[in-house]
XYZ file of C-alpha atoms in Angstrom:
524
model
C 87.272 79.514 64.651
C 88.135 81.957 61.881
C 88.681 80.983 58.266
C 92.464 81.057 57.841
C 92.055 81.457 54.073
C 90.715 84.969 54.728
C 92.723 87.889 56.106
C 92.015 88.689 59.733
C 93.437 88.649 63.207
C 93.716 85.675 65.514
C 92.223 85.868 68.985
C 94.651 86.445 71.856
C 94.435 84.042 74.807
C 95.904 84.352 78.303
C 95.285 83.115 81.835
C 96.796 85.741 84.158
C 95.707 89.056 82.699
C 94.992 90.730 79.376
C 94.443 94.129 77.763
C 92.919 95.214 74.460
C 93.258 98.768 73.180
C 93.953 100.884 70.103
C 97.756 101.306 70.378
C 100.272 98.500 71.000
C 102.450 100.559 73.339
C 99.486 101.229 75.634
C 98.564 97.534 75.630
C 102.165 96.632 76.503
C 102.299 99.146 79.364
C 98.975 97.914 80.750
C 100.224 94.327 80.834
C 103.481 95.484 82.440
C 101.431 97.077 85.217
C 99.713 93.745 85.812
C 103.020 91.877 85.855
C 104.409 94.403 88.348
C 101.630 93.676 90.844
C 99.038 96.205 89.748
C 95.420 95.365 89.134
C 93.079 96.080 86.232
C 92.402 99.636 87.439
C 96.125 100.436 87.606
C 96.681 98.925 84.161
C 93.741 100.729 82.574
C 94.807 104.110 83.952
C 98.405 103.599 82.812
C 97.324 102.601 79.317
C 94.658 105.277 78.965
C 96.873 108.186 79.988
C 99.617 106.960 77.669
C 97.095 106.855 74.813
C 96.847 110.642 75.208
C 100.475 110.761 74.045
C 100.180 107.983 71.445
C 96.881 109.271 69.998
C 96.639 112.960 70.970
C 93.998 113.659 68.343
C 91.732 111.177 70.125
C 92.208 111.867 73.803
C 94.245 113.531 76.515
C 94.294 114.962 80.021
C 92.041 117.824 78.909
C 89.229 115.328 78.244
C 86.525 113.236 79.905
C 86.026 109.550 80.657
C 83.398 107.005 81.643
C 84.250 103.744 83.403
C 82.524 100.461 84.170
C 84.404 98.060 86.456
C 84.015 95.099 88.769
C 85.750 94.686 92.138
C 88.198 91.746 92.423
C 86.379 88.429 92.627
C 82.974 90.079 92.192
C 80.393 90.216 89.414
C 78.923 93.503 90.611
C 79.329 96.154 87.911
C 80.077 99.651 89.157
C 80.071 102.881 87.131
C 82.108 106.072 87.408
C 81.160 109.247 85.551
C 84.324 111.219 84.823
C 82.705 113.804 82.554
C 83.138 117.518 83.232
C 80.614 120.300 83.471
C 79.973 123.623 81.789
C 81.426 126.676 83.560
C 79.200 128.201 86.241
C 79.151 131.523 84.375
C 78.059 130.140 81.010
C 75.027 131.941 79.562
C 72.726 130.261 77.049
C 71.239 133.560 75.896
C 74.680 135.001 75.204
C 75.574 131.901 73.187
C 72.327 132.041 71.219
C 73.211 135.609 70.282
C 76.338 134.213 68.588
C 74.600 131.581 66.493
C 72.411 128.484 66.342
C 75.040 126.144 67.770
C 78.001 126.429 70.098
C 81.089 127.038 67.952
C 83.006 123.756 68.331
C 86.515 125.232 68.044
C 86.077 128.000 70.556
C 86.494 128.497 74.292
C 82.688 128.427 74.560
C 82.763 124.712 73.715
C 85.339 123.803 76.390
C 83.786 122.025 79.351
C 85.898 121.372 82.439
C 88.101 118.256 81.986
C 86.827 115.434 84.180
C 89.090 112.487 83.370
C 92.005 113.321 85.675
C 89.708 113.595 88.691
C 88.216 110.198 87.788
C 91.609 108.541 87.300
C 92.831 109.850 90.653
C 89.654 108.700 92.384
C 89.802 105.248 90.795
C 93.462 104.853 91.720
C 92.818 105.845 95.331
C 89.666 103.768 95.812
C 90.421 100.671 93.749
C 94.045 100.636 92.554
C 96.954 98.839 94.232
C 100.200 100.521 93.207
C 99.428 104.260 93.203
C 99.642 107.117 90.746
C 103.437 107.383 90.794
C 103.691 103.924 89.269
C 100.711 104.134 86.937
C 101.655 107.507 85.453
C 105.382 106.758 85.107
C 105.154 105.260 81.576
C 103.144 108.209 80.214
C 105.590 110.657 81.800
C 108.509 108.816 80.228
C 107.013 108.645 76.755
C 105.741 112.236 76.852
C 109.361 113.312 77.368
C 111.203 110.738 75.240
C 108.614 110.693 72.494
C 106.495 108.103 70.681
C 106.790 107.113 66.997
C 103.515 108.075 65.331
C 101.522 105.029 64.210
C 99.999 104.677 60.750
C 96.307 105.153 61.533
C 97.164 107.939 63.980
C 99.156 109.729 61.260
C 96.241 109.406 58.837
C 93.749 110.849 61.331
C 96.205 113.575 62.366
C 96.565 114.747 58.759
C 92.776 114.981 58.388
C 92.492 117.289 61.399
C 95.265 119.877 61.184
C 92.770 122.638 60.384
C 91.110 122.041 63.765
C 94.237 123.319 65.545
C 94.749 127.002 66.290
C 97.244 129.238 68.038
C 99.692 127.577 70.427
C 98.208 124.141 69.668
C 99.593 124.300 66.117
C 103.093 124.683 67.473
C 102.645 121.738 69.842
C 100.932 119.251 67.540
C 102.363 120.040 64.104
C 105.900 119.569 62.819
C 106.993 122.426 60.589
C 103.323 123.190 60.101
C 102.478 119.668 58.963
C 101.024 116.556 60.528
C 103.730 114.019 61.400
C 104.454 111.128 59.074
C 104.230 107.548 60.327
C 107.307 106.852 62.421
C 108.087 110.473 63.274
C 108.608 111.105 66.976
C 105.990 113.103 68.853
C 106.846 114.580 72.255
C 104.758 116.463 74.832
C 107.166 117.770 77.505
C 104.579 120.169 78.952
C 102.195 117.309 79.585
C 105.014 115.330 81.182
C 105.414 118.140 83.737
C 101.680 118.109 84.458
C 101.587 114.336 84.873
C 104.588 114.442 87.185
C 102.802 116.943 89.421
C 99.665 114.795 89.446
C 101.745 111.718 90.313
C 103.214 113.535 93.296
C 100.271 115.635 94.536
C 97.145 113.962 93.137
C 94.123 115.607 91.536
C 94.612 118.965 93.325
C 97.798 119.495 91.318
C 95.649 119.624 88.170
C 92.533 121.389 89.419
C 94.148 123.981 91.674
C 97.330 126.065 91.637
C 99.663 126.768 88.741
C 98.251 124.217 86.281
C 94.628 125.280 86.814
C 95.666 128.928 86.504
C 97.311 128.158 83.175
C 94.119 126.541 81.875
C 91.785 129.267 83.163
C 93.964 132.145 81.954
C 94.331 130.558 78.514
C 90.587 130.022 78.140
C 89.569 133.445 79.447
C 91.994 135.100 77.019
C 89.936 133.477 74.261
C 86.608 134.651 75.665
C 85.826 131.695 77.933
C 83.813 132.096 81.118
C 85.841 129.508 83.053
C 86.995 130.159 86.619
C 89.367 128.613 89.127
C 86.321 127.569 91.149
C 85.006 125.598 88.171
C 88.196 123.557 88.149
C 88.499 123.220 91.933
C 84.900 121.988 92.188
C 85.264 119.268 89.543
C 84.233 115.885 90.922
C 83.492 112.513 89.355
C 80.482 110.486 90.516
C 79.934 106.821 91.213
C 76.634 105.797 89.647
C 74.605 102.647 88.984
C 74.795 101.054 85.536
C 71.660 100.678 83.452
C 70.839 97.280 82.005
C 69.193 95.622 79.060
C 69.357 92.194 77.530
C 69.667 90.409 74.209
C 70.158 86.829 73.120
C 70.576 85.443 76.621
C 73.148 88.050 77.669
C 72.672 90.961 80.043
C 74.036 94.265 78.742
C 75.422 96.773 81.242
C 75.751 100.352 80.030
C 76.839 103.587 81.682
C 73.819 105.763 82.579
C 73.289 109.262 81.131
C 74.783 111.707 80.330
C 76.282 109.069 78.040
C 74.181 107.441 75.299
C 74.172 103.913 76.735
C 70.374 103.970 76.973
C 70.338 104.346 73.180
C 72.150 101.019 72.770
C 69.634 99.324 75.077
C 66.715 100.808 73.120
C 68.265 99.797 69.794
C 68.700 96.177 70.890
C 65.179 96.120 72.313
C 63.907 97.190 68.872
C 65.992 94.514 67.130
C 64.417 91.822 69.354
C 61.264 92.207 67.256
C 63.040 90.898 64.143
C 64.605 87.535 63.312
C 68.133 88.874 62.993
C 69.616 85.384 63.421
C 67.647 84.193 60.391
C 69.162 86.868 58.139
C 72.354 86.832 56.106
C 74.787 88.470 58.570
C 76.325 90.591 55.808
C 73.243 90.936 53.647
C 70.997 93.867 52.858
C 68.065 92.777 55.028
C 70.037 92.912 58.271
C 71.771 96.177 57.353
C 68.394 97.737 56.490
C 66.607 96.673 59.685
C 69.565 97.788 61.773
C 69.659 101.160 59.979
C 65.952 101.772 60.595
C 66.225 100.771 64.257
C 69.220 103.068 64.613
C 67.289 106.055 63.207
C 64.489 105.512 65.707
C 66.772 104.938 68.692
C 68.919 107.957 67.874
C 65.867 110.153 67.446
C 64.922 109.247 71.027
C 68.474 109.954 72.143
C 68.459 113.391 70.558
C 65.201 114.235 72.303
C 65.902 112.917 75.767
C 69.535 112.159 76.742
C 71.098 114.835 78.923
C 72.692 115.549 82.268
C 71.066 112.980 84.600
C 69.812 115.756 86.879
C 67.779 117.106 83.951
C 66.764 113.901 82.156
C 63.243 112.601 82.795
C 62.783 109.983 80.071
C 65.351 107.282 80.962
C 62.705 104.710 81.903
C 60.838 105.529 78.693
C 63.953 104.863 76.597
C 64.738 101.522 78.224
C 61.121 100.310 78.336
C 60.272 97.223 76.213
C 56.946 98.864 75.360
C 58.717 101.842 73.789
C 60.832 99.509 71.661
C 57.784 97.511 70.570
C 55.994 100.652 69.353
C 59.077 101.868 67.506
C 59.723 98.475 65.901
C 56.213 98.578 64.438
C 57.195 101.702 62.479
C 59.877 99.852 60.499
C 59.082 98.863 56.915
C 61.282 95.855 55.972
C 61.377 97.029 52.356
C 61.577 100.818 52.566
C 63.891 103.295 54.317
C 62.334 106.012 56.435
C 63.714 109.578 56.465
C 66.777 109.924 58.664
C 66.608 110.998 62.278
C 67.191 114.639 63.106
C 70.968 115.124 63.538
C 72.135 115.005 67.123
C 72.529 118.076 69.256
C 76.235 117.454 69.339
C 78.377 117.770 66.259
C 79.516 114.546 64.586
C 82.895 113.221 65.622
C 84.830 109.982 65.482
C 87.609 110.509 68.005
C 87.819 108.410 71.145
C 90.013 105.770 72.744
C 88.789 102.676 74.515
C 90.741 100.294 76.741
C 89.653 97.135 78.518
C 91.654 95.108 81.044
C 90.986 91.918 83.009
C 93.464 90.872 85.707
C 94.343 87.611 87.533
C 91.585 88.192 90.108
C 89.132 88.761 87.248
C 88.696 92.407 88.106
C 87.390 93.940 84.868
C 87.695 97.514 83.616
C 85.883 98.977 80.604
C 87.105 102.560 80.110
C 86.465 105.145 77.409
C 88.297 108.488 77.265
C 87.998 111.325 74.746
C 88.503 114.990 73.835
C 85.422 114.840 71.532
C 86.378 116.223 68.099
C 89.753 115.394 66.614
C 92.123 117.479 68.783
C 89.118 118.638 70.804
C 88.586 122.382 70.630
C 91.947 122.740 68.878
C 93.066 124.981 71.765
C 95.998 124.296 74.099
C 96.909 126.040 77.351
C 99.743 128.540 77.023
C 102.227 127.219 79.598
C 101.754 123.447 79.814
C 100.186 122.696 76.440
C 97.076 120.966 77.781
C 94.760 120.339 74.845
C 91.154 121.161 75.724
C 88.166 119.018 74.810
C 85.147 120.640 73.185
C 82.460 118.581 74.871
C 80.399 121.737 75.328
C 79.514 121.382 71.641
C 77.458 118.408 72.811
C 74.883 120.795 74.314
C 71.969 122.198 72.361
C 70.948 125.869 72.351
C 67.258 124.917 72.029
C 65.390 126.620 74.867
C 63.752 124.220 77.306
C 65.516 121.122 75.939
C 66.830 118.753 78.643
C 70.272 119.068 77.042
C 70.203 122.873 76.774
C 73.529 124.389 77.820
C 73.493 125.729 81.364
C 75.743 126.531 84.332
C 77.346 123.439 85.825
C 75.520 121.018 83.520
C 77.068 117.969 81.904
C 76.487 117.705 78.133
C 75.132 114.662 76.348
C 78.062 112.365 75.501
C 78.443 109.741 72.803
C 81.220 107.814 74.576
C 80.012 104.667 76.338
C 81.825 101.649 77.848
C 79.932 98.361 78.171
C 79.965 94.933 79.786
C 78.049 91.729 79.093
C 77.002 89.183 81.707
C 76.053 85.558 81.127
C 74.105 83.662 83.783
C 74.911 86.380 86.311
C 78.669 86.251 85.680
C 80.706 88.940 83.934
C 81.259 87.526 80.479
C 82.756 90.303 78.358
C 83.828 93.919 78.853
C 83.761 95.654 75.465
C 83.670 99.058 73.859
C 83.205 100.605 70.432
C 84.894 103.811 69.326
C 83.533 106.125 66.678
C 81.548 109.002 68.135
C 77.891 108.866 67.064
C 78.357 105.254 65.912
C 78.945 103.853 69.385
C 75.373 102.879 70.324
C 74.832 101.326 66.894
C 78.237 99.683 67.265
C 77.207 98.129 70.571
C 74.098 96.761 68.874
C 76.078 95.332 65.957
C 78.700 93.783 68.245
C 76.152 92.155 70.565
C 74.092 90.728 67.705
C 77.268 89.460 66.012
C 78.094 87.550 69.199
C 74.600 86.295 70.029
C 72.739 85.836 66.746
C 75.715 84.674 64.703
C 77.938 83.065 67.357
C 81.015 85.082 66.457
C 84.086 85.238 68.679
C 85.099 88.667 70.021
C 87.733 89.073 67.292
C 85.425 87.917 64.495
C 82.628 90.169 65.791
C 85.047 93.109 65.682
C 86.511 92.262 62.258
C 83.105 91.957 60.615
C 81.702 94.540 58.137
C 79.895 97.604 59.471
C 77.236 99.997 58.258
C 75.768 103.017 60.008
C 72.747 105.197 59.292
C 73.544 108.876 59.907
C 70.703 111.173 58.988
C 69.640 110.390 55.428
C 72.907 108.630 54.566
C 73.738 104.960 55.102
C 77.503 104.629 55.501
C 78.646 101.233 54.260
C 82.173 99.880 54.587
C 83.941 98.574 51.481
C 83.678 94.986 52.749
C 80.008 94.933 51.713
C 79.327 93.602 48.202
C 78.020 95.679 45.334
C 74.928 93.470 45.294
C 74.137 94.414 48.886
C 74.749 98.089 48.155
C 72.369 97.974 45.204
C 69.697 96.221 47.286
C 69.991 98.851 50.025
C 69.714 101.629 47.454
C 66.531 100.034 46.077
C 65.090 100.188 49.597
C 65.595 103.938 49.554
C 68.933 104.361 51.307
C 71.472 106.910 50.082
C 74.631 104.811 50.113
C 77.962 106.354 50.983
C 81.402 104.845 51.525
C 83.048 106.665 54.438
C 86.573 108.040 54.045
C 87.783 105.764 56.846
C 86.513 102.541 58.349
C 83.596 102.919 60.762
C 84.745 103.127 64.365
C 86.902 100.655 66.240
C 86.334 98.111 68.991
C 88.032 96.086 71.731
C 86.693 93.184 73.799
C 87.738 90.525 76.315
C 85.763 87.315 76.863
C 86.066 85.443 80.159
C 85.528 81.743 79.484
C 83.916 79.472 82.056
C 87.269 77.741 82.652
C 88.894 81.117 83.402
C 90.763 81.522 80.129
C 90.755 85.076 78.780
C 90.152 85.710 75.077
C 90.646 89.189 73.599
C 89.967 90.839 70.276
C 91.281 94.162 68.951
C 90.079 96.100 65.921
C 92.261 95.952 62.780
C 90.778 99.338 61.843
C 93.104 100.834 64.478
C 96.819 100.495 65.229
C 96.328 98.557 68.465
C 96.301 94.984 69.629
C 95.439 92.676 72.485
C 98.208 91.415 74.763
C 98.148 89.052 77.717
C 100.444 87.017 79.924
């Protein structure tokens, strides 16, 4: 139980169904879907698509998603890869002639949006009430408008320079980011969602809407074609697994970075984390060093699954043991080589558990804040810039290429206990997510924290040669970390965000939602 003398959120309990996400309106709509007879898939889709209107800098229908879910009454975890691919005509040599990296705010960085195909597939295969019902709230709010929330307004104001051309007209108000409480509308997206609700995924990937996207991108030098959009298809895959502290961790397989979280936790097993001060320098140091090593492996190996050959190496206990031996408890090592993809912190995560204990863990993003900063001319579809997640290094598994999926940072997760699904959870925050999974799991296992307390707790994150430390850490801890050789930095905003739902043995649902975001957990 939390200390009520300290500021923090209370856990949310329910018995029928529950949702945790980063905007209260999306949580409300998800619960409404459950009350109306929908299941966790219906609720998650409804909430996620609405988040593209509530938090357009974070996500939208021009983005990608990854999903972990369980069928009703089952503890089998299934995975769906809703990430898009590079255009078939993309040319690595031509891109190398332009520079060392793919320009993140250009048509070159726009991979084909995969989320809508995944949502339509999920709804058809696993939903109960259909797309007309699940998309209705997002259609309504895209037309009527949504008051901009405080954290959203802050992030929006930090990212206005990312927007160009038509996107500035759509996402700025008199050339400025909206203030908290101002109404944001997206009527063009409402038209697109209405077509998808009526005609399904073909309405988005073929015909007038696809033509709008292709024409807009080609006018900016993109190599995208109508065939690229028509051929977009999500894939059911098998989760990858690890374990820590008596819990089994289920992660989405590559091209996401879930294997990095498994490797990180395997490294941490070689240290007595539970015997450390949870908010002291020793734990933060060991975690930072393990993160550098795990992320270095990620940067070398994680790629499109058809091109990745080192997955077993990354998840092997032997690999973790060798890496753990490189950690000096008293001295920081040089930072890992920065990732192939540019740093970003813009993602939404939603988790839902329904009355039949069907669980959904869904993450959905446009990559950078406002993606590529480019919107389609007619319908105002904001494009992701996931193509910036490729490298231009020749021969690298993650080298950009025709029809390839780039390495992604976004990863949903689930925990099992004694073979039963125990907790779907997710951590937002771009590069931080694998480290965030490690911190969350060790908070729960080594320190016995509830989902809400594990989310509320202080965070630190080693990025390159810098150790980002939230303000909730003491000056004494900061000084100790500096003495160990870390370059300490306080980030401009809190590190990431998280949501989680615990399923108790008696069936009660307990949810936590990150106070670093505008959202909440709601149940009924």
